[in-house]
mmCIF file of C-alpha atoms and ligand atoms in Angstrom:
data_model
loop_
_atom_site.group_PDB
_atom_site.id
_atom_site.type_symbol
_atom_site.label_atom_id
_atom_site.label_comp_id
_atom_site.label_asym_id
_atom_site.label_seq_id
_atom_site.Cartn_x
_atom_site.Cartn_y
_atom_site.Cartn_z
ATOM 1 C CA MET A 1 29.993 -0.078 93.782
ATOM 2 C CA LYS A 2 32.090 -0.091 90.649
ATOM 3 C CA GLN A 3 30.224 1.182 87.591
ATOM 4 C CA LYS A 4 30.313 -1.211 84.675
ATOM 5 C CA ILE A 5 29.942 0.883 81.566
ATOM 6 C CA ALA A 6 29.092 0.039 77.964
ATOM 7 C CA LEU A 7 29.700 2.697 75.323
ATOM 8 C CA ILE A 8 27.427 2.771 72.312
ATOM 9 C CA GLY A 9 29.361 4.849 69.801
ATOM 10 C CA PHE A 10 33.105 5.449 69.923
ATOM 11 C CA GLY A 11 33.505 8.786 68.171
ATOM 12 C CA THR A 12 34.921 12.078 69.406
ATOM 13 C CA VAL A 13 32.873 12.335 72.611
ATOM 14 C CA ALA A 14 33.412 8.714 73.685
ATOM 15 C CA GLN A 15 37.151 8.971 73.063
ATOM 16 C CA GLY A 16 37.348 12.264 74.959
ATOM 17 C CA PHE A 17 35.460 10.663 77.838
ATOM 18 C CA CYS A 18 37.843 7.668 77.896
ATOM 19 C CA GLU A 19 40.864 9.983 77.957
ATOM 20 C CA ILE A 20 39.422 11.765 81.001
ATOM 21 C CA LEU A 21 38.809 8.443 82.757
ATOM 22 C CA LEU A 22 42.392 7.368 82.111
ATOM 23 C CA ASN A 23 43.944 10.676 83.157
ATOM 24 C CA LYS A 24 41.864 11.041 86.301
ATOM 25 C CA LYS A 25 41.450 7.460 87.453
ATOM 26 C CA LYS A 26 43.268 7.947 90.794
ATOM 27 C CA GLU A 27 41.740 11.368 91.471
ATOM 28 C CA LEU A 28 38.224 10.080 90.792
ATOM 29 C CA LYS A 29 38.700 7.231 93.241
ATOM 30 C CA LYS A 30 40.301 9.410 95.920
ATOM 31 C CA ASN A 31 38.006 12.449 95.734
ATOM 32 C CA TYR A 32 34.676 10.943 94.696
ATOM 33 C CA ASN A 33 35.035 7.265 95.538
ATOM 34 C CA TYR A 34 34.322 6.664 91.868
ATOM 35 C CA GLU A 35 35.445 3.402 90.308
ATOM 36 C CA TYR A 36 34.603 2.133 86.862
ATOM 37 C CA GLU A 37 35.299 -0.454 84.223
ATOM 38 C CA ILE A 38 34.393 -0.073 80.567
ATOM 39 C CA VAL A 39 33.175 -3.570 79.808
ATOM 40 C CA ALA A 40 31.881 -3.134 76.246
ATOM 41 C CA ILE A 41 32.131 -0.754 73.317
ATOM 42 C CA ASN A 42 30.046 -0.910 70.177
ATOM 43 C CA ASP A 43 30.721 1.320 67.211
ATOM 44 C CA ILE A 44 29.210 1.224 63.758
ATOM 45 C CA LYS A 45 32.660 1.736 62.177
ATOM 46 C CA TYR A 46 35.022 -0.134 64.515
ATOM 47 C CA GLY A 47 32.959 -3.158 65.620
ATOM 48 C CA THR A 48 32.242 -4.412 69.142
ATOM 49 C CA VAL A 49 34.586 -5.342 71.981
ATOM 50 C CA PHE A 50 33.694 -6.931 75.303
ATOM 51 C CA ASN A 51 35.463 -8.029 78.437
ATOM 52 C CA PRO A 52 33.276 -8.578 81.520
ATOM 53 C CA GLN A 53 36.256 -7.718 83.776
ATOM 54 C CA GLY A 54 36.942 -4.456 81.945
ATOM 55 C CA LEU A 55 38.645 -3.543 78.681
ATOM 56 C CA ASN A 56 42.106 -2.026 78.497
ATOM 57 C CA ILE A 57 40.978 1.440 77.427
ATOM 58 C CA LYS A 58 44.446 2.745 76.640
ATOM 59 C CA LYS A 59 44.934 -0.150 74.211
ATOM 60 C CA VAL A 60 41.478 0.312 72.690
ATOM 61 C CA LEU A 61 42.221 4.000 72.007
ATOM 62 C CA GLU A 62 45.592 3.102 70.472
ATOM 63 C CA ASP A 63 43.968 0.375 68.393
ATOM 64 C CA VAL A 64 41.450 2.762 66.891
ATOM 65 C CA ARG A 65 44.111 5.386 66.160
ATOM 66 C CA THR A 66 46.502 2.885 64.554
ATOM 67 C CA ASN A 67 44.199 0.377 62.880
ATOM 68 C CA ASN A 68 40.962 2.350 62.500
ATOM 69 C CA LYS A 69 39.115 -0.649 63.955
ATOM 70 C CA PHE A 70 38.990 -2.800 67.076
ATOM 71 C CA THR A 71 41.251 -5.847 66.900
ATOM 72 C CA LYS A 72 41.116 -7.487 70.378
ATOM 73 C CA ASN A 73 38.259 -8.797 72.563
ATOM 74 C CA LEU A 74 35.998 -8.780 69.534
ATOM 75 C CA VAL A 75 32.456 -10.104 69.742
ATOM 76 C CA ASP A 76 29.833 -10.418 67.077
ATOM 77 C CA TRP A 77 27.245 -8.107 68.679
ATOM 78 C CA ASP A 78 25.294 -5.193 67.280
ATOM 79 C CA SER A 79 24.386 -2.220 69.470
ATOM 80 C CA ILE A 80 21.216 -3.764 70.942
ATOM 81 C CA LYS A 81 22.956 -7.062 71.713
ATOM 82 C CA THR A 82 25.782 -5.134 73.376
ATOM 83 C CA ILE A 83 23.268 -3.453 75.680
ATOM 84 C CA LYS A 84 21.450 -6.694 76.390
ATOM 85 C CA LYS A 85 24.315 -9.166 76.686
ATOM 86 C CA SER A 86 27.105 -7.213 78.331
ATOM 87 C CA ASN A 87 27.277 -7.049 82.129
ATOM 88 C CA ALA A 88 27.165 -3.213 82.021
ATOM 89 C CA ASN A 89 24.909 -1.496 84.542
ATOM 90 C CA VAL A 90 25.300 1.895 82.847
ATOM 91 C CA ILE A 91 24.944 2.544 79.125
ATOM 92 C CA CYS A 92 26.508 5.673 77.637
ATOM 93 C CA GLU A 93 24.684 6.390 74.389
ATOM 94 C CA LEU A 94 27.241 8.331 72.354
ATOM 95 C CA ALA A 95 26.264 7.406 68.824
ATOM 96 C CA TYR A 96 25.517 10.040 66.179
ATOM 97 C CA THR A 97 22.591 12.422 66.618
ATOM 98 C CA ASN A 98 19.722 11.832 64.222
ATOM 99 C CA LEU A 99 17.464 14.883 64.141
ATOM 100 C CA LYS A 100 14.887 13.263 61.848
ATOM 101 C CA ASN A 101 13.462 10.860 64.456
ATOM 102 C CA GLY A 102 16.108 10.211 67.100
ATOM 103 C CA GLN A 103 16.768 6.619 66.047
ATOM 104 C CA PRO A 104 18.509 4.248 66.598
ATOM 105 C CA ALA A 105 19.505 6.027 69.821
ATOM 106 C CA ILE A 106 15.954 6.018 71.218
ATOM 107 C CA ASN A 107 15.862 2.230 70.910
ATOM 108 C CA HIS A 108 19.273 1.982 72.571
ATOM 109 C CA CYS A 109 18.054 4.033 75.545
ATOM 110 C CA LYS A 110 14.724 2.196 75.744
ATOM 111 C CA THR A 111 16.374 -1.243 75.669
ATOM 112 C CA ALA A 112 18.794 -0.254 78.428
ATOM 113 C CA LEU A 113 16.165 1.357 80.668
ATOM 114 C CA GLU A 114 13.823 -1.638 80.283
ATOM 115 C CA LEU A 115 16.683 -3.797 81.557
ATOM 116 C CA LYS A 116 17.074 -1.413 84.535
ATOM 117 C CA LYS A 117 20.417 -0.083 83.301
ATOM 118 C CA HIS A 118 21.115 3.625 83.802
ATOM 119 C CA VAL A 119 21.498 5.696 80.628
ATOM 120 C CA VAL A 120 23.760 8.719 80.168
ATOM 121 C CA THR A 121 23.781 10.447 76.815
ATOM 122 C CA SER A 122 24.972 13.523 74.956
ATOM 123 C CA ASN A 123 22.908 12.410 71.954
ATOM 124 C CA LYS A 124 20.235 15.015 71.246
ATOM 125 C CA GLY A 125 17.950 12.606 69.359
ATOM 126 C CA PRO A 126 16.431 10.787 72.363
ATOM 127 C CA ALA A 127 16.314 14.014 74.386
ATOM 128 C CA VAL A 128 14.415 15.860 71.637
ATOM 129 C CA PHE A 129 12.030 13.146 70.473
ATOM 130 C CA ALA A 130 11.485 10.919 73.516
ATOM 131 C CA TYR A 131 12.575 12.683 76.706
ATOM 132 C CA LYS A 132 9.296 12.339 78.590
ATOM 133 C CA LYS A 133 8.771 8.660 77.710
ATOM 134 C CA LEU A 134 12.353 7.687 78.473
ATOM 135 C CA SER A 135 12.539 9.566 81.761
ATOM 136 C CA ALA A 136 9.207 8.020 82.857
ATOM 137 C CA LEU A 137 10.572 4.588 81.955
ATOM 138 C CA ALA A 138 13.736 5.319 83.938
ATOM 139 C CA ASN A 139 11.706 6.459 86.973
ATOM 140 C CA ASN A 140 9.472 3.410 86.850
ATOM 141 C CA ASN A 141 12.498 1.139 86.708
ATOM 142 C CA GLY A 142 14.443 2.886 89.470
ATOM 143 C CA VAL A 143 17.300 4.010 87.218
ATOM 144 C CA LYS A 144 18.457 7.338 85.775
ATOM 145 C CA PHE A 145 18.251 8.859 82.321
ATOM 146 C CA LEU A 146 20.703 11.777 82.316
ATOM 147 C CA ILE A 147 21.353 14.101 79.393
ATOM 148 C CA GLU A 148 23.565 16.984 80.592
ATOM 149 C CA GLY A 149 25.843 16.756 77.545
ATOM 150 C CA THR A 150 23.012 17.483 75.099
ATOM 151 C CA VAL A 151 23.082 21.246 75.777
ATOM 152 C CA MET A 152 26.325 23.293 76.041
ATOM 153 C CA SER A 153 28.519 20.177 76.382
ATOM 154 C CA GLY A 154 29.853 19.916 79.956
ATOM 155 C CA THR A 155 28.934 23.465 80.969
ATOM 156 C CA PRO A 156 26.215 22.887 83.572
ATOM 157 C CA VAL A 157 22.808 23.881 82.254
ATOM 158 C CA LEU A 158 20.246 21.125 82.766
ATOM 159 C CA ASN A 159 21.822 19.900 85.999
ATOM 160 C CA LEU A 160 22.110 23.495 87.218
ATOM 161 C CA VAL A 161 18.393 24.139 86.817
ATOM 162 C CA ARG A 162 17.451 20.683 88.166
ATOM 163 C CA GLY A 163 19.891 21.050 91.068
ATOM 164 C CA PRO A 164 20.951 24.381 92.575
ATOM 165 C CA LEU A 165 18.153 26.351 90.865
ATOM 166 C CA ALA A 166 15.382 23.919 91.826
ATOM 167 C CA GLY A 167 12.362 25.810 93.188
ATOM 168 C CA ASN A 168 12.554 28.525 90.529
ATOM 169 C CA LYS A 169 10.124 28.871 87.695
ATOM 170 C CA ILE A 170 11.886 29.461 84.384
ATOM 171 C CA PHE A 171 10.165 32.158 82.314
ATOM 172 C CA SER A 172 12.658 32.217 79.465
ATOM 173 C CA ALA A 173 16.040 31.104 78.212
ATOM 174 C CA LYS A 174 18.014 33.055 75.645
ATOM 175 C CA GLY A 175 21.530 32.725 74.336
ATOM 176 C CA ILE A 176 24.059 31.117 72.032
ATOM 177 C CA LEU A 177 23.737 27.345 71.942
ATOM 178 C CA ASN A 178 25.814 26.222 68.991
ATOM 179 C CA GLY A 179 29.606 26.236 69.219
ATOM 180 C CA THR A 180 30.297 25.593 65.531
ATOM 181 C CA THR A 181 28.307 28.558 64.199
ATOM 182 C CA ASN A 182 29.612 30.903 66.876
ATOM 183 C CA PHE A 183 33.137 29.777 66.000
ATOM 184 C CA ILE A 184 32.495 30.313 62.267
ATOM 185 C CA LEU A 185 31.038 33.807 62.824
ATOM 186 C CA THR A 186 34.032 34.732 65.009
ATOM 187 C CA ARG A 187 36.525 33.487 62.412
ATOM 188 C CA MET A 188 34.668 35.259 59.580
ATOM 189 C CA GLU A 189 34.941 38.482 61.542
ATOM 190 C CA GLU A 190 38.711 37.911 61.555
ATOM 191 C CA GLY A 191 38.545 37.643 57.749
ATOM 192 C CA MET A 192 38.444 33.869 57.219
ATOM 193 C CA SER A 193 36.075 32.425 54.606
ATOM 194 C CA TYR A 194 32.959 30.532 55.680
ATOM 195 C CA GLN A 195 34.281 27.263 54.181
ATOM 196 C CA ASP A 196 37.691 27.493 55.894
ATOM 197 C CA ALA A 197 36.071 28.369 59.217
ATOM 198 C CA LEU A 198 33.706 25.398 58.944
ATOM 199 C CA ALA A 199 36.602 23.081 58.062
ATOM 200 C CA GLU A 200 38.467 24.297 61.163
ATOM 201 C CA ALA A 201 35.394 23.726 63.369
ATOM 202 C CA GLN A 202 35.152 20.180 62.014
ATOM 203 C CA LYS A 203 38.838 19.558 62.664
ATOM 204 C CA LEU A 204 38.482 20.748 66.246
ATOM 205 C CA GLY A 205 35.608 18.303 66.828
ATOM 206 C CA TYR A 206 32.924 20.973 67.336
ATOM 207 C CA ALA A 207 30.735 20.205 64.337
ATOM 208 C CA GLU A 208 28.102 17.476 64.113
ATOM 209 C CA ALA A 209 28.772 14.402 61.935
ATOM 210 C CA ASP A 210 26.610 16.216 59.384
ATOM 211 C CA PRO A 211 27.537 19.907 59.824
ATOM 212 C CA THR A 212 24.345 20.957 58.024
ATOM 213 C CA ASN A 213 22.766 20.461 61.436
ATOM 214 C CA ASP A 214 24.996 23.193 62.836
ATOM 215 C CA VAL A 215 24.958 25.773 60.077
ATOM 216 C CA GLU A 216 21.235 25.500 59.311
ATOM 217 C CA GLY A 217 20.439 25.945 63.006
ATOM 218 C CA PHE A 218 19.022 22.437 63.574
ATOM 219 C CA ASP A 219 21.441 21.613 66.397
ATOM 220 C CA ALA A 220 20.477 24.793 68.286
ATOM 221 C CA ARG A 221 16.832 24.047 67.473
ATOM 222 C CA ALA A 222 17.241 20.642 69.139
ATOM 223 C CA LYS A 223 18.811 22.241 72.204
ATOM 224 C CA VAL A 224 16.095 24.847 72.578
ATOM 225 C CA THR A 225 13.475 22.088 72.280
ATOM 226 C CA ILE A 226 15.247 20.232 75.092
ATOM 227 C CA LEU A 227 15.357 23.353 77.295
ATOM 228 C CA ALA A 228 11.651 24.016 76.698
ATOM 229 C CA ASN A 229 10.550 20.451 77.402
ATOM 230 C CA VAL A 230 12.929 19.476 80.172
ATOM 231 C CA LEU A 231 13.153 22.738 82.095
ATOM 232 C CA MET A 232 9.928 24.558 81.270
ATOM 233 C CA GLY A 233 7.495 21.631 81.144
ATOM 234 C CA ALA A 234 6.572 22.312 77.506
ATOM 235 C CA ASN A 235 5.555 19.775 74.940
ATOM 236 C CA LEU A 236 7.307 21.286 71.947
ATOM 237 C CA HIS A 237 8.066 19.293 68.857
ATOM 238 C CA PHE A 238 11.364 20.027 67.089
ATOM 239 C CA ASN A 239 9.394 21.359 64.100
ATOM 240 C CA ASP A 240 7.492 23.841 66.304
ATOM 241 C CA VAL A 241 10.675 25.891 66.682
ATOM 242 C CA GLU A 242 11.095 28.622 64.075
ATOM 243 C CA CYS A 243 14.575 28.109 62.664
ATOM 244 C CA GLU A 244 17.060 29.935 60.465
ATOM 245 C CA GLY A 245 20.803 29.206 60.334
ATOM 246 C CA ILE A 246 23.864 31.250 59.379
ATOM 247 C CA THR A 247 24.369 30.160 55.770
ATOM 248 C CA LYS A 248 23.024 33.392 54.332
ATOM 249 C CA ILE A 249 25.433 35.587 56.295
ATOM 250 C CA THR A 250 28.225 36.829 54.033
ATOM 251 C CA LEU A 251 31.597 38.406 54.797
ATOM 252 C CA SER A 252 30.145 41.710 53.631
ATOM 253 C CA ASP A 253 27.225 41.383 56.122
ATOM 254 C CA ILE A 254 29.850 40.877 58.808
ATOM 255 C CA GLU A 255 31.802 43.953 57.678
ATOM 256 C CA GLU A 256 28.582 45.984 57.642
ATOM 257 C CA ALA A 257 27.789 44.822 61.206
ATOM 258 C CA LYS A 258 31.237 46.018 62.300
ATOM 259 C CA ARG A 259 30.474 49.465 60.887
ATOM 260 C CA GLN A 260 27.303 49.470 62.982
ATOM 261 C CA ASN A 261 29.261 48.464 66.133
ATOM 262 C CA SER A 262 27.421 45.153 66.101
ATOM 263 C CA ARG A 263 28.020 41.457 65.612
ATOM 264 C CA TRP A 264 25.953 38.659 64.059
ATOM 265 C CA LYS A 265 25.055 35.908 66.526
ATOM 266 C CA LEU A 266 22.848 32.829 66.132
ATOM 267 C CA ILE A 267 20.392 33.429 68.949
ATOM 268 C CA ALA A 268 18.309 30.691 70.545
ATOM 269 C CA SER A 269 15.295 31.809 72.480
ATOM 270 C CA VAL A 270 12.442 30.156 74.350
ATOM 271 C CA GLU A 271 9.894 32.023 76.431
ATOM 272 C CA LEU A 272 6.606 31.654 78.178
ATOM 273 C CA LYS A 273 4.238 34.187 76.595
ATOM 274 C CA ASN A 274 0.555 34.391 77.535
ATOM 275 C CA GLY A 275 0.664 30.823 78.836
ATOM 276 C CA LYS A 276 2.308 29.521 75.647
ATOM 277 C CA ILE A 277 5.911 28.458 75.063
ATOM 278 C CA ILE A 278 7.418 30.075 71.969
ATOM 279 C CA ALA A 279 10.873 29.151 70.693
ATOM 280 C CA SER A 280 13.095 30.263 67.839
ATOM 281 C CA ILE A 281 16.594 30.114 66.374
ATOM 282 C CA LYS A 282 17.674 33.023 64.209
ATOM 283 C CA PRO A 283 20.677 35.161 63.408
ATOM 284 C CA GLN A 284 20.473 38.545 65.105
ATOM 285 C CA LEU A 285 22.556 41.676 64.971
ATOM 286 C CA ILE A 286 23.768 42.214 68.548
ATOM 287 C CA PRO A 287 25.270 45.562 69.631
ATOM 288 C CA LEU A 288 28.863 45.252 70.862
ATOM 289 C CA THR A 289 27.730 46.601 74.233
ATOM 290 C CA HIS A 290 25.443 43.576 74.755
ATOM 291 C CA PRO A 291 26.953 40.770 76.930
ATOM 292 C CA LEU A 292 26.278 38.114 74.242
ATOM 293 C CA ALA A 293 28.465 40.041 71.764
ATOM 294 C CA GLY A 294 31.489 39.157 73.899
ATOM 295 C CA VAL A 295 30.797 35.426 73.672
ATOM 296 C CA THR A 296 33.137 34.283 70.900
ATOM 297 C CA GLY A 297 34.593 31.107 69.381
ATOM 298 C CA SER A 298 33.057 27.818 70.455
ATOM 299 C CA THR A 299 31.900 29.373 73.726
ATOM 300 C CA ASN A 300 28.160 29.320 74.442
ATOM 301 C CA ALA A 301 26.025 31.337 76.836
ATOM 302 C CA ILE A 302 22.526 31.136 78.178
ATOM 303 C CA THR A 303 20.506 33.504 80.333
ATOM 304 C CA PHE A 304 17.612 32.033 82.303
ATOM 305 C CA THR A 305 14.996 34.436 83.566
ATOM 306 C CA THR A 306 13.649 32.986 86.793
ATOM 307 C CA ASP A 307 10.974 34.048 89.306
ATOM 308 C CA LEU A 308 13.109 33.932 92.457
ATOM 309 C CA LEU A 309 16.567 34.861 91.243
ATOM 310 C CA GLY A 310 15.917 37.093 88.230
ATOM 311 C CA ASP A 311 18.438 36.565 85.433
ATOM 312 C CA VAL A 312 21.041 33.832 85.769
ATOM 313 C CA THR A 313 23.656 33.571 83.022
ATOM 314 C CA VAL A 314 25.974 30.656 82.347
ATOM 315 C CA ILE A 315 28.892 31.047 79.952
ATOM 316 C CA GLY A 316 31.184 28.204 78.987
ATOM 317 C CA LYS A 317 32.330 25.803 76.309
ATOM 318 C CA GLY A 318 29.503 24.530 74.161
ATOM 319 C CA ALA A 319 31.274 21.832 72.174
ATOM 320 C CA GLY A 320 34.447 19.772 72.053
ATOM 321 C CA LYS A 321 35.895 16.369 72.763
ATOM 322 C CA VAL A 322 36.955 16.760 76.384
ATOM 323 C CA GLU A 323 34.214 19.298 77.172
ATOM 324 C CA THR A 324 31.456 16.876 76.144
ATOM 325 C CA GLY A 325 33.370 13.940 77.603
ATOM 326 C CA PHE A 326 33.201 15.795 80.901
ATOM 327 C CA ALA A 327 29.397 16.063 80.631
ATOM 328 C CA ILE A 328 29.257 12.261 80.543
ATOM 329 C CA LEU A 329 31.520 12.037 83.563
ATOM 330 C CA SER A 330 29.417 14.551 85.522
ATOM 331 C CA ASP A 331 26.261 12.464 84.969
ATOM 332 C CA LEU A 332 28.097 9.260 85.900
ATOM 333 C CA LEU A 333 29.295 10.881 89.118
ATOM 334 C CA GLU A 334 25.698 11.811 89.910
ATOM 335 C CA ILE A 335 24.666 8.165 89.478
ATOM 336 C CA ASN A 336 27.582 7.112 91.685
ATOM 337 C CA ASP A 337 26.566 9.668 94.347
ATOM 338 C CA SER A 338 22.954 8.576 94.341
ATOM 339 C CA LYS A 339 24.068 5.089 95.407
ATOM 340 C CA LYS A 340 25.466 6.366 98.720
HETATM 341 N N1 HSE B 1 27.880 20.617 67.028
HETATM 342 C C1 HSE B 1 27.557 21.074 68.330
HETATM 343 C C2 HSE B 1 28.010 22.529 68.481
HETATM 344 C C3 HSE B 1 28.236 20.190 69.334
HETATM 345 O O1 HSE B 1 28.745 22.994 67.631
HETATM 346 O O2 HSE B 1 27.605 23.188 69.425
HETATM 347 C C4 HSE B 1 27.720 20.294 70.713
HETATM 348 O O3 HSE B 1 26.371 19.907 70.809
#
């Protein structure tokens, strides 16, 4: 059955996702029997467009690039109305991440799930502040709430543990979970200033809408909270995670690390210790011989310590337009598969 998709939010991730859909339309049909229409898009900046038969995505992308707003198929709907009134059976929540309380994205997800519409999101807000409630609501209503893109963009992490690693107990997860800060630290090592490196990360679409969330460690803090709660059965609140970002690291600290054959990395860690889950985000000096020292640029890495398989490490892109767009596609393909 053709998926009818509504996009809530039309920023970097949503546009990257649409480009993938356009470029791979034939391949997706042929290899995965995947067919879609984007029937509605709501964006706080561009407005709302709707066509129950499917929008012309190429034109919508062009419209936004040329006019900085939607100009055709306009309707007078806000985000909630778009979810309620459009004929979409899948809602992709791709609006900005709010790490204060997860809103309005939590309401978007809740509204969709109550109407028995699947929800796919890369928005960390609902995953951090309401994962258990929203996934219970999805289960009760016979639909899916999938969040692969919230951690390490499209690099499989949550789906890997839920899928191929199912049956393992996860004792700990440790690694680099923020692309922007890892990119900045790499560039600073090459001699670039912190400000220039941050500006480049923003230009490349790695940074959050408010990059404070990256550099102060809040984005990684959100991701570690998600790992703890979704994969380790914890009940951590965002504020329970000890958190320090990279803003105090200077070029001279980086030079000093080089002299010590080491590198600064923003390390995320969550572990089960004496029956308690403890999580933290902090910069650490990593010896060049350590595998995480070789993870540079916007690349992320995570090592899971499991009971049956020992250590399992995943390394891959942690941020980016197409990379996160792919995470959305991978969850949509799972929904499509589950229908067979
Ligand atoms: N700002 C995030 C990062 C994007 O840099 O990792 C992906 O969540």
